[in-house]
XYZ file of N, CA, C and O in Angstrom:
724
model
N -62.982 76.663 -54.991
C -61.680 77.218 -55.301
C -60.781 76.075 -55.713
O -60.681 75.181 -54.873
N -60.033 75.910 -56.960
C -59.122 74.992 -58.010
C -58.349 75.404 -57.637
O -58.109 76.383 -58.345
N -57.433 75.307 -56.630
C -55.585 75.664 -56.679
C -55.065 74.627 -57.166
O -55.463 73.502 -56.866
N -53.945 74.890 -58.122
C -53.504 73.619 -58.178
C -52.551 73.286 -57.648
O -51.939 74.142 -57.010
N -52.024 71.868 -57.698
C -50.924 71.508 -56.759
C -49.819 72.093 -56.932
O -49.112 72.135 -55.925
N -49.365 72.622 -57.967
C -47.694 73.411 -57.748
C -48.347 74.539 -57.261
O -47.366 75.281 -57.305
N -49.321 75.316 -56.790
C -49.288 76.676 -56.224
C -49.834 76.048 -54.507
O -49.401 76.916 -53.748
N -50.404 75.197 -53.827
C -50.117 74.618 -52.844
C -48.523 74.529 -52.089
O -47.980 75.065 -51.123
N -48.084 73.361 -53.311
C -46.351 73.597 -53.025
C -45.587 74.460 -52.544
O -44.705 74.451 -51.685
N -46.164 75.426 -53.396
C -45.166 77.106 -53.142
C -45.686 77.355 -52.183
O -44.957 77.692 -51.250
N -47.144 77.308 -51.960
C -47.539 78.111 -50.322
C -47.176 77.025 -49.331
O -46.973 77.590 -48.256
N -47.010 75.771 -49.218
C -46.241 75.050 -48.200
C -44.583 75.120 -48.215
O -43.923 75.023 -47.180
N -44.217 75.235 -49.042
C -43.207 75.593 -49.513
C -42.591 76.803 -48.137
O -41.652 76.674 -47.352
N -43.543 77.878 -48.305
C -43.322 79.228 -47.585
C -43.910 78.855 -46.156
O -44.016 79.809 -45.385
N -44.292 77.655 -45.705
C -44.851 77.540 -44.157
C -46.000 77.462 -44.311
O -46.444 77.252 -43.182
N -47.020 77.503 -45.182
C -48.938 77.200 -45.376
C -48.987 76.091 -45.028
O -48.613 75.150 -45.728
N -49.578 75.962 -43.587
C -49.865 74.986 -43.180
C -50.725 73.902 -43.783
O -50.548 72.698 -43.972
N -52.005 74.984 -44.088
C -53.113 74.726 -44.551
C -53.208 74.091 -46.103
O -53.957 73.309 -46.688
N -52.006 74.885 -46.434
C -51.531 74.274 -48.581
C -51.115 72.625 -48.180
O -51.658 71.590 -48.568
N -49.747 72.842 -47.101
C -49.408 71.848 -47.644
C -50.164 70.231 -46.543
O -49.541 69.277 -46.079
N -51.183 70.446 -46.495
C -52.192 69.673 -45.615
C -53.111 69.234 -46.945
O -53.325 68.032 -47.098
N -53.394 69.729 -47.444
C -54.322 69.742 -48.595
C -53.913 69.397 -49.746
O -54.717 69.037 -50.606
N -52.126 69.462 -50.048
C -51.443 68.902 -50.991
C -51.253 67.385 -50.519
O -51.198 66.571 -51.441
N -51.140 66.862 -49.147
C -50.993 65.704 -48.827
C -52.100 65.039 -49.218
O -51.991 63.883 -49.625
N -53.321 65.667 -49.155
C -54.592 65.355 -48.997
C -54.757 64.623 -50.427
O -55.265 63.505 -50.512
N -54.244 65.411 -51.641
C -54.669 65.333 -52.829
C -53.122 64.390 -53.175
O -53.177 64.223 -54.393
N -52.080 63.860 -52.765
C -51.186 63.219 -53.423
C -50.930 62.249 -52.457
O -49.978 61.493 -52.653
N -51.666 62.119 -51.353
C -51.046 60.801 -50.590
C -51.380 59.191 -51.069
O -50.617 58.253 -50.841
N -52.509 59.097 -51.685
C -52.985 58.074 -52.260
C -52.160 57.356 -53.173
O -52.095 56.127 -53.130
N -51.476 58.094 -54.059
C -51.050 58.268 -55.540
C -49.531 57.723 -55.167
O -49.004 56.798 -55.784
N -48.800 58.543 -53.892
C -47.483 58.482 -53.373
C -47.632 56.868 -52.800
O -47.083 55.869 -53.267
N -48.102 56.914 -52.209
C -48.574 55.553 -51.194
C -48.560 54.398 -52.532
O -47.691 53.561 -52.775
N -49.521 54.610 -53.097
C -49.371 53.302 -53.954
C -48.089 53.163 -55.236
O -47.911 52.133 -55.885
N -47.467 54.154 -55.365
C -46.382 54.106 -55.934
C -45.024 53.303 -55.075
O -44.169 52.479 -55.399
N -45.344 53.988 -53.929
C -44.312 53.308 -52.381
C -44.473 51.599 -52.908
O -43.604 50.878 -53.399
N -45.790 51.315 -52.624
C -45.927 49.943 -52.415
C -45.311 49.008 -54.085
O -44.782 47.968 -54.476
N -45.695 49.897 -54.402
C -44.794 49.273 -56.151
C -43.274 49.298 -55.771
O -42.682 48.247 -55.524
N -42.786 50.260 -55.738
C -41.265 50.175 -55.285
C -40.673 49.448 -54.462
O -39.501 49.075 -54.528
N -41.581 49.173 -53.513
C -41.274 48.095 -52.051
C -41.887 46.369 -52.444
O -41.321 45.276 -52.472
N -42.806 46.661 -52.615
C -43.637 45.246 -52.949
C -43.919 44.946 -51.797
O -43.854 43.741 -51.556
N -44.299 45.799 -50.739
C -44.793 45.099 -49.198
C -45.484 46.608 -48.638
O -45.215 47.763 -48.970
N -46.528 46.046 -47.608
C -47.264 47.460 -47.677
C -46.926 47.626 -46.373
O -47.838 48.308 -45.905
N -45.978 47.345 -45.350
C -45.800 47.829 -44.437
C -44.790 48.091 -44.915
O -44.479 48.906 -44.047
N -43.784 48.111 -45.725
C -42.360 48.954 -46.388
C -42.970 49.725 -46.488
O -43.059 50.512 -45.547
N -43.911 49.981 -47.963
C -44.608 51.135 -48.747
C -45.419 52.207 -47.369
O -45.623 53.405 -47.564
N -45.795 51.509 -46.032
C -46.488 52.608 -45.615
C -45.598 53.443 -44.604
O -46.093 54.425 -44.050
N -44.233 53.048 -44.346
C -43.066 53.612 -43.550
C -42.308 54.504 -44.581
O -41.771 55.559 -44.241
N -42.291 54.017 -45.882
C -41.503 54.978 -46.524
C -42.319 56.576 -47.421
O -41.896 57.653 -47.840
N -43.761 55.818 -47.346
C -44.409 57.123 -47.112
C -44.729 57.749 -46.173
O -45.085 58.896 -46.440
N -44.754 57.442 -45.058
C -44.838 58.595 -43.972
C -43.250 59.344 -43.824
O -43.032 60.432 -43.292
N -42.019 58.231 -44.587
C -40.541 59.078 -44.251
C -40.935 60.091 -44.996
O -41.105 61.181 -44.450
N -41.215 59.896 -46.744
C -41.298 61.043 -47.315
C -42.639 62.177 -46.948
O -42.933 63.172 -47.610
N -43.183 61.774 -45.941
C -44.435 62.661 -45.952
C -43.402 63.414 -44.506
O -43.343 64.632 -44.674
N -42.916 63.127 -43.689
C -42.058 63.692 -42.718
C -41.055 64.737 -43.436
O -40.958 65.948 -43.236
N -40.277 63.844 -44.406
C -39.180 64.991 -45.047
C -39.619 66.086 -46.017
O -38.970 67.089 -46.315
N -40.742 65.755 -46.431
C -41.168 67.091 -47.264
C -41.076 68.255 -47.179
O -40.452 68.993 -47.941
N -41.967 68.681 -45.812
C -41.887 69.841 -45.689
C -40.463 70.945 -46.715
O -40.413 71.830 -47.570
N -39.430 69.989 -45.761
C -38.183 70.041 -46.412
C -37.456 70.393 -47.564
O -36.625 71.263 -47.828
N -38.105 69.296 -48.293
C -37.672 69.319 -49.700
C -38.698 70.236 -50.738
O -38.302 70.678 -51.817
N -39.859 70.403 -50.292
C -40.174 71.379 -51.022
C -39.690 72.421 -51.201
O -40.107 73.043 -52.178
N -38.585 73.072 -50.326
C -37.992 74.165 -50.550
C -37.254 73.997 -51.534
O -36.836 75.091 -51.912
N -36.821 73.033 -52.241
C -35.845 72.426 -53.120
C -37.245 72.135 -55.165
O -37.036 72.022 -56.373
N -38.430 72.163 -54.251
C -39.498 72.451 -55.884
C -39.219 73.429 -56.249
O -39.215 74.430 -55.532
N -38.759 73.411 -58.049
C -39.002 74.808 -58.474
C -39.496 75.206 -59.792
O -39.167 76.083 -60.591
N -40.591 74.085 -59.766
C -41.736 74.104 -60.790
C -41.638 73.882 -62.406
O -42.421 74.273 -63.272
N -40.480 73.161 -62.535
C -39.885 72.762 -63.445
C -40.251 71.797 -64.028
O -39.965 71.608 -65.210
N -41.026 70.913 -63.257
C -42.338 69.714 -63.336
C -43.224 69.728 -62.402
O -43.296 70.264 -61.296
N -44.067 68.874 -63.179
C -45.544 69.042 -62.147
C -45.310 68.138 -60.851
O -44.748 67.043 -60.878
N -45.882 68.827 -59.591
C -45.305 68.410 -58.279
C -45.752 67.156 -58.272
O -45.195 66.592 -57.330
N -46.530 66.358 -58.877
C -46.788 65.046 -58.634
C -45.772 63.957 -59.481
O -45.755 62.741 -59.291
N -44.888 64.747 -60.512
C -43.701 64.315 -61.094
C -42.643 63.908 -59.979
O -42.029 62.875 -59.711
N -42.722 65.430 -59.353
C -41.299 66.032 -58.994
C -41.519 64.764 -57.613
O -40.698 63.873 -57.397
N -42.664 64.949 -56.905
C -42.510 64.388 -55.979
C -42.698 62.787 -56.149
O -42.670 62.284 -55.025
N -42.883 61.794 -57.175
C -42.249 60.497 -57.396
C -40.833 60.490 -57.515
O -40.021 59.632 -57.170
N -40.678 61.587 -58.058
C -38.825 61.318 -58.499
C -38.135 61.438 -56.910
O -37.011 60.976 -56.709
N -39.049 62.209 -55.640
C -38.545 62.153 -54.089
C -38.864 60.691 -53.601
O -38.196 60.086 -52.763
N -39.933 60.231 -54.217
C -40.282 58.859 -53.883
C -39.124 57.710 -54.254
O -38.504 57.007 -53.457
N -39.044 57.734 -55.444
C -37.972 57.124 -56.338
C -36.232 57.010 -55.426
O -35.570 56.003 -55.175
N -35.989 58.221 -55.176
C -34.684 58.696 -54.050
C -34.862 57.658 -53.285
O -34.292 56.568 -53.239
N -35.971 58.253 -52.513
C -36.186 57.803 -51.078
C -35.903 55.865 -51.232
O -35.166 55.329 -50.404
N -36.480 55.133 -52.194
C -37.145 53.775 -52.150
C -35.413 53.247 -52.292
O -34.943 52.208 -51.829
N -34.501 54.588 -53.273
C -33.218 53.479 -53.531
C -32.476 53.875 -52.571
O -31.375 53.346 -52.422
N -32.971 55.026 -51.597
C -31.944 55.470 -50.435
C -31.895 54.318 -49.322
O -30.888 54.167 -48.631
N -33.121 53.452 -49.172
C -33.356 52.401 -48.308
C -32.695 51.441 -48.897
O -31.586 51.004 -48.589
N -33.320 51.148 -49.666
C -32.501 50.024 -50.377
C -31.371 50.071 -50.346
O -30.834 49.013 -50.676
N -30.679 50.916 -50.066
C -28.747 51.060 -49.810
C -28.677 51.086 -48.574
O -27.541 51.020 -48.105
N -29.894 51.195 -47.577
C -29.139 51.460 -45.965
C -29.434 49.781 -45.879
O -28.634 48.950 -45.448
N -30.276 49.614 -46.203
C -30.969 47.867 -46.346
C -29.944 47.239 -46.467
O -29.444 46.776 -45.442
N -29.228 46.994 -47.892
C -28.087 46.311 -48.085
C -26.923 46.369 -47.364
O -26.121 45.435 -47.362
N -26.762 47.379 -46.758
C -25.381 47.985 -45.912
C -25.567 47.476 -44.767
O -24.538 47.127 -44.188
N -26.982 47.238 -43.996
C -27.186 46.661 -42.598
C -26.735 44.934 -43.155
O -25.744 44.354 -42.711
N -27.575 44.394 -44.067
C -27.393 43.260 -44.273
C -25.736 42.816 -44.577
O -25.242 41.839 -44.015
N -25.071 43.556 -45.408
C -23.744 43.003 -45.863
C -23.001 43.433 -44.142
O -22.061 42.687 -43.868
N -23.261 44.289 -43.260
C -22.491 44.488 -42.106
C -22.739 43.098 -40.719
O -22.084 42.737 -39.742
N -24.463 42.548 -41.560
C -24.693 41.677 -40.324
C -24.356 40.480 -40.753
O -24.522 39.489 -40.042
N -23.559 40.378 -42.629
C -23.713 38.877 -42.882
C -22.527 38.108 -42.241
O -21.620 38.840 -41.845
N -22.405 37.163 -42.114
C -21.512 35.953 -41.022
C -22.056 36.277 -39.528
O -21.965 35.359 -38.713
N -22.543 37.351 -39.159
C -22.505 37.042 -37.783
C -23.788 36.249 -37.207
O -23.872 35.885 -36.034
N -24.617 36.067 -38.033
C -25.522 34.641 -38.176
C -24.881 33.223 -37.747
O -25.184 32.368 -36.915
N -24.004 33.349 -38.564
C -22.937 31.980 -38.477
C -22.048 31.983 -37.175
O -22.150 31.061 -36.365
N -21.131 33.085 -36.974
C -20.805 33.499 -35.188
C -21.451 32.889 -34.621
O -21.295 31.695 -34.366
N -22.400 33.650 -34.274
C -23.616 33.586 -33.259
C -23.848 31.896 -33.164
O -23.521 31.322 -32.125
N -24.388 31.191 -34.224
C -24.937 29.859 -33.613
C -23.698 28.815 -33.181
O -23.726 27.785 -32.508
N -22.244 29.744 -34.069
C -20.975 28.309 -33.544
C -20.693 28.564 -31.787
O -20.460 27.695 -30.947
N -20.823 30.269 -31.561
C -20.593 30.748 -30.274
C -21.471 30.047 -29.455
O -20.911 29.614 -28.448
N -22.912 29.729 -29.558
C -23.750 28.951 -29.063
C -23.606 27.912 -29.039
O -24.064 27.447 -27.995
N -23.218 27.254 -29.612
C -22.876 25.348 -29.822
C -20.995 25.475 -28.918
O -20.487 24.594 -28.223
N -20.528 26.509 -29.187
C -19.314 26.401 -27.849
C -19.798 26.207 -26.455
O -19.582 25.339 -25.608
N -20.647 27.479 -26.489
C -21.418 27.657 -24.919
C -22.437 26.552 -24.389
O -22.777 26.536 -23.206
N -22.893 25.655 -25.294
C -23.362 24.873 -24.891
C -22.609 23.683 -24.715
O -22.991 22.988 -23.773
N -21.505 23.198 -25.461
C -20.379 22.467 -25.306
C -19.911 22.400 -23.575
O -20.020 21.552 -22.689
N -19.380 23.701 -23.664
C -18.575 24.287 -22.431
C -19.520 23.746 -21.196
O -19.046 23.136 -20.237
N -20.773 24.015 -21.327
C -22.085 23.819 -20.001
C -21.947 22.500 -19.947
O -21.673 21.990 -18.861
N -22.143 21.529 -21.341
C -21.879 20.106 -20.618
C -20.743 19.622 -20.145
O -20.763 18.522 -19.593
N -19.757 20.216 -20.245
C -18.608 19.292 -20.419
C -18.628 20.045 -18.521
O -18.209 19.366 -17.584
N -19.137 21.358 -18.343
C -18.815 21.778 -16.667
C -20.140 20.263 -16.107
O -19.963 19.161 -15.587
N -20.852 20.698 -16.376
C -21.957 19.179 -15.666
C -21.636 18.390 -15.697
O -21.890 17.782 -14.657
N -20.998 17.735 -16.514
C -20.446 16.102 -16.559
C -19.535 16.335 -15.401
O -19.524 15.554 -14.450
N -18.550 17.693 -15.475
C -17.098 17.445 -14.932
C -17.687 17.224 -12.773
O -17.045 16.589 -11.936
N -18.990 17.982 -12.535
C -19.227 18.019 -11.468
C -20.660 17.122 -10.983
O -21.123 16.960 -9.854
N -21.108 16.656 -12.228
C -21.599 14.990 -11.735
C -20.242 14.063 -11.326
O -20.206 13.326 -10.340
N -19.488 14.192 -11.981
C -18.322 13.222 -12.063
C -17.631 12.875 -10.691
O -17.374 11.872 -10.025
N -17.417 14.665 -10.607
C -16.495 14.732 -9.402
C -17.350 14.037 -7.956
O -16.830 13.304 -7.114
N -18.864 14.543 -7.985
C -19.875 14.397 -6.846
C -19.900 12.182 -6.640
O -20.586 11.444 -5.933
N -18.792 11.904 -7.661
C -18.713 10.300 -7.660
C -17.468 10.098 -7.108
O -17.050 8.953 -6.937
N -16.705 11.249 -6.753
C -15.075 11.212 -6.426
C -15.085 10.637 -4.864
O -16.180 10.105 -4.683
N -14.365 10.567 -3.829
C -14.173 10.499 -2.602
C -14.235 11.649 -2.496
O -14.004 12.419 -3.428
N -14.730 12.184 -0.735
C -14.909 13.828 -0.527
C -13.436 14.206 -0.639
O -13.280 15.253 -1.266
N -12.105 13.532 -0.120
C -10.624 13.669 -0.134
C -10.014 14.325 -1.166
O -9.182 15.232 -1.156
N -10.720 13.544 -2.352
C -10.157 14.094 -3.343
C -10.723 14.595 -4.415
O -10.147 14.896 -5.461
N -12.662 14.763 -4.002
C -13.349 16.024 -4.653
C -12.663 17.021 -4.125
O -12.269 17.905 -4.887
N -12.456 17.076 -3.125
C -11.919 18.681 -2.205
C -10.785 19.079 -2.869
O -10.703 20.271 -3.162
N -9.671 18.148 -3.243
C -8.350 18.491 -3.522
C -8.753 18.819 -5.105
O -8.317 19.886 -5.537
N -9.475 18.072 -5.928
C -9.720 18.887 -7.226
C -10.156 20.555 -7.252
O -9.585 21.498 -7.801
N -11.554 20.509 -6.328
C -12.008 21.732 -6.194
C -11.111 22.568 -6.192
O -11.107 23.552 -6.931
N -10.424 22.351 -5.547
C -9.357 23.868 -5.050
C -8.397 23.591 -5.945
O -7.651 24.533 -5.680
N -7.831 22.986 -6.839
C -6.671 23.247 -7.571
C -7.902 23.969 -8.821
O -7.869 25.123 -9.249
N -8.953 22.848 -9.203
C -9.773 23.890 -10.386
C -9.944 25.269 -10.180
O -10.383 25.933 -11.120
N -9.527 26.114 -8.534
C -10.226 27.117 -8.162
C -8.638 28.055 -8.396
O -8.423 29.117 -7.811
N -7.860 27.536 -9.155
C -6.582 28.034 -9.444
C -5.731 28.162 -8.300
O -4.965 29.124 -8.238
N -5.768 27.423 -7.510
C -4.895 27.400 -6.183
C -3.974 26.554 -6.745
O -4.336 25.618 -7.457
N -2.372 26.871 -6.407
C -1.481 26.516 -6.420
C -1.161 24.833 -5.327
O -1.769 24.596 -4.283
N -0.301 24.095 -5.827
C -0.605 23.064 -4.825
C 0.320 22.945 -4.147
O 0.924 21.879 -4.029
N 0.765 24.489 -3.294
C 1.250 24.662 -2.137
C 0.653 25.032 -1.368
O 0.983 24.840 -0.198
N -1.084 26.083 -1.869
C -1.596 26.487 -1.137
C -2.890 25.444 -1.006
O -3.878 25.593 -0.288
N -2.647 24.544 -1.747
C -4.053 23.437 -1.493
C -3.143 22.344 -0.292
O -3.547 21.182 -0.265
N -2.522 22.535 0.208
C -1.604 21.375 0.744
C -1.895 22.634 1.995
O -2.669 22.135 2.812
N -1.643 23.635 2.279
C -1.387 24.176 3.220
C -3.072 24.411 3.379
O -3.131 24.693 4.576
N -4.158 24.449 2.987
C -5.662 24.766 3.292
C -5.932 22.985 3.564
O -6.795 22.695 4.392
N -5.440 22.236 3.098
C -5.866 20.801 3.563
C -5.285 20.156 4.646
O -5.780 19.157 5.168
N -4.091 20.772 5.060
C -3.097 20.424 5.863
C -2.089 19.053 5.168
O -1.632 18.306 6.033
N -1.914 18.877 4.444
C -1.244 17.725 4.185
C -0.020 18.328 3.288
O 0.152 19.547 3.290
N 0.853 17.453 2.501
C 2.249 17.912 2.114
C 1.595 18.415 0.512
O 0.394 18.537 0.270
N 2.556 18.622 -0.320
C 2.474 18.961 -1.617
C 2.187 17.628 -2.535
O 1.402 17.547 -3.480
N 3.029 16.618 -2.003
C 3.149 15.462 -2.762
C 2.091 14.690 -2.837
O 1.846 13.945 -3.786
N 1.048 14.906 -1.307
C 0.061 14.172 -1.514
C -0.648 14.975 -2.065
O -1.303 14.338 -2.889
N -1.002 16.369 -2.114
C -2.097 16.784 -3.008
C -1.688 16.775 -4.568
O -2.560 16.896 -5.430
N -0.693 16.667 -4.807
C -0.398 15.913 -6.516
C -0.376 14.671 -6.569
O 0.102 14.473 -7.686
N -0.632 13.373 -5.970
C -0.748 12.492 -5.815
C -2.491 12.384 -6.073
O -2.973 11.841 -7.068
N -3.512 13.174 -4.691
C -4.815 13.226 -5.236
C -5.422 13.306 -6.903
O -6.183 12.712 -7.667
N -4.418 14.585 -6.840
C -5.374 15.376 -8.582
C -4.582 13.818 -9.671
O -5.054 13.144 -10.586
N -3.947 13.810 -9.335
C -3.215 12.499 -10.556
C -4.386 11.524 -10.432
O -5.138 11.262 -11.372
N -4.486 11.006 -9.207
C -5.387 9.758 -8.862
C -7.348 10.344 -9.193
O -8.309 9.605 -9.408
N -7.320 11.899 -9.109
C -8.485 12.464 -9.284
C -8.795 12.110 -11.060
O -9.802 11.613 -11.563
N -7.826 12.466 -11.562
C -7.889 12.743 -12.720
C -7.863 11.305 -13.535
O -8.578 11.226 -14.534
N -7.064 10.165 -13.145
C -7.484 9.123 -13.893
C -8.424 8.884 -13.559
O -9.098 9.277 -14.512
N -9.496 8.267 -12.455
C -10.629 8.108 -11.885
C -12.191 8.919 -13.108
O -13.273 8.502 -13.520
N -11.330 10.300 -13.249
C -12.267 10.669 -14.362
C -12.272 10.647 -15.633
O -13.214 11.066 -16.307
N -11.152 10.124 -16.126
C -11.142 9.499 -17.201
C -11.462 8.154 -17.564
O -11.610 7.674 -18.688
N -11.548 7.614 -16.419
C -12.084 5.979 -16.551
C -13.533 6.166 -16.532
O -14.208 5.462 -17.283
N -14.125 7.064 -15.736
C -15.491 7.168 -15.456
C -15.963 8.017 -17.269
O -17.042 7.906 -17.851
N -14.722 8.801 -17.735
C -15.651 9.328 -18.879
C -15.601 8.137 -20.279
O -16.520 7.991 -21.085
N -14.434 7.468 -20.285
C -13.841 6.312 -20.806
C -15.543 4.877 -21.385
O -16.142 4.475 -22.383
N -15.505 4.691 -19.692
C -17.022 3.990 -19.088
C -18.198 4.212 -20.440
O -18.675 3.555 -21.365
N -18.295 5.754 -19.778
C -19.848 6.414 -20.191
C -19.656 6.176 -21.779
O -20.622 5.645 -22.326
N -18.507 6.504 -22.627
C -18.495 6.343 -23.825
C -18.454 4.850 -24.589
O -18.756 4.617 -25.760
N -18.099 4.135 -23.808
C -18.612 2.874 -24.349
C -19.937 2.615 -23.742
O -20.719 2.048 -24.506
N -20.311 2.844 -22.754
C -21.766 2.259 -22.930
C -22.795 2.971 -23.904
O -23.947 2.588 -24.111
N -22.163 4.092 -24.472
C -22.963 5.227 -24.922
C -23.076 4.557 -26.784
O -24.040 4.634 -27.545
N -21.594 3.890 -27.050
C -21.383 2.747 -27.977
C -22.242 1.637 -28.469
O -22.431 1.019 -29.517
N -22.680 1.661 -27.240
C -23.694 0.243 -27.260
C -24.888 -0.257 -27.569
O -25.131 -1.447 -27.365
């Protein structure tokens, strides 16, 4: 029995399971290697023929024998290859710079990590007196309430962080000239 493919169509068309199993049968080869022309990669070409082998069913309701279904259905192929190609470009133009984001955000975050390690090698070189009095002002304590958790006045715990703070600038001062050398 010769059916040909536009009378398959019509009976898948109407729900023939069996037509349009047998129309795949006889145009998947043909579709497939047309895919891979349009794509130039055969894992493109074999995703965008199974899309159009998924949406068919579909669109055959839309054949109406006006060309031969192996026409009609390149010209669904054809759709389909420039419909990607526009979601393609649209992902790409939505993801372009954030390539560039991404690695400056990374070179911050890695910035930020050394500059915390240095700051608490540094401090672990401080006196415990006045590692302690840094700690707690870095810990956003006010230095009424670092004076009142240390017991001592205000003046001396701004006296510490002053004396904390040149101490680590001489020590970072140090490292950069020997780093000079």
């Amino acid at each position: 029995m010769d059916v040909s493919d536009e009378a398959l169509a019509e009976a898948a068309a109407g729900g023939d399971g069996a037509a349009f199993e047998l129309l795949l049968d006889r145009v998947y080869d043909r579709l497939f290697r047309l895919c891979f022309r349009l794509t130039g990669s055969q894992a493109e070409a074999e995703d965008l023929t199974q899309d159009i082998c998924l949406a068919l069913p579909g669109k055959l309701a839309g054949y109406k024998r006006r060309a031969k279904v192996t026409t009609w259905l390149y010209r669904v192929a054809v759709n389909a290859a420039i419909d990607r190609r526009r979601r393609a470009a649209s992902h790409a133009k939505a993801a372009e710079g954030w390539g560039d984001w991404e690695i400056a955000r990374q070179a911050a975050a890695a910035d930020t990590r050394a500059q915390v390690d240095w700051l608490h090698t540094a401090m672990a070189r401080l006196s415990p007196v006045m590692r302690d009095t840094l700690a707690l002002i870095l810990d956003d304590l006010t230095q009424a309430e670092v004076a009142e958790i240390l017991d001592t006045t205000e003046g001396t715990v701004a006296w510490r962080v002053s004396e904390a703070k040149k101490k680590l600038r001489e020590m970072r001062a140090l490292e950069e000239k020997e780093g000079m050398q």
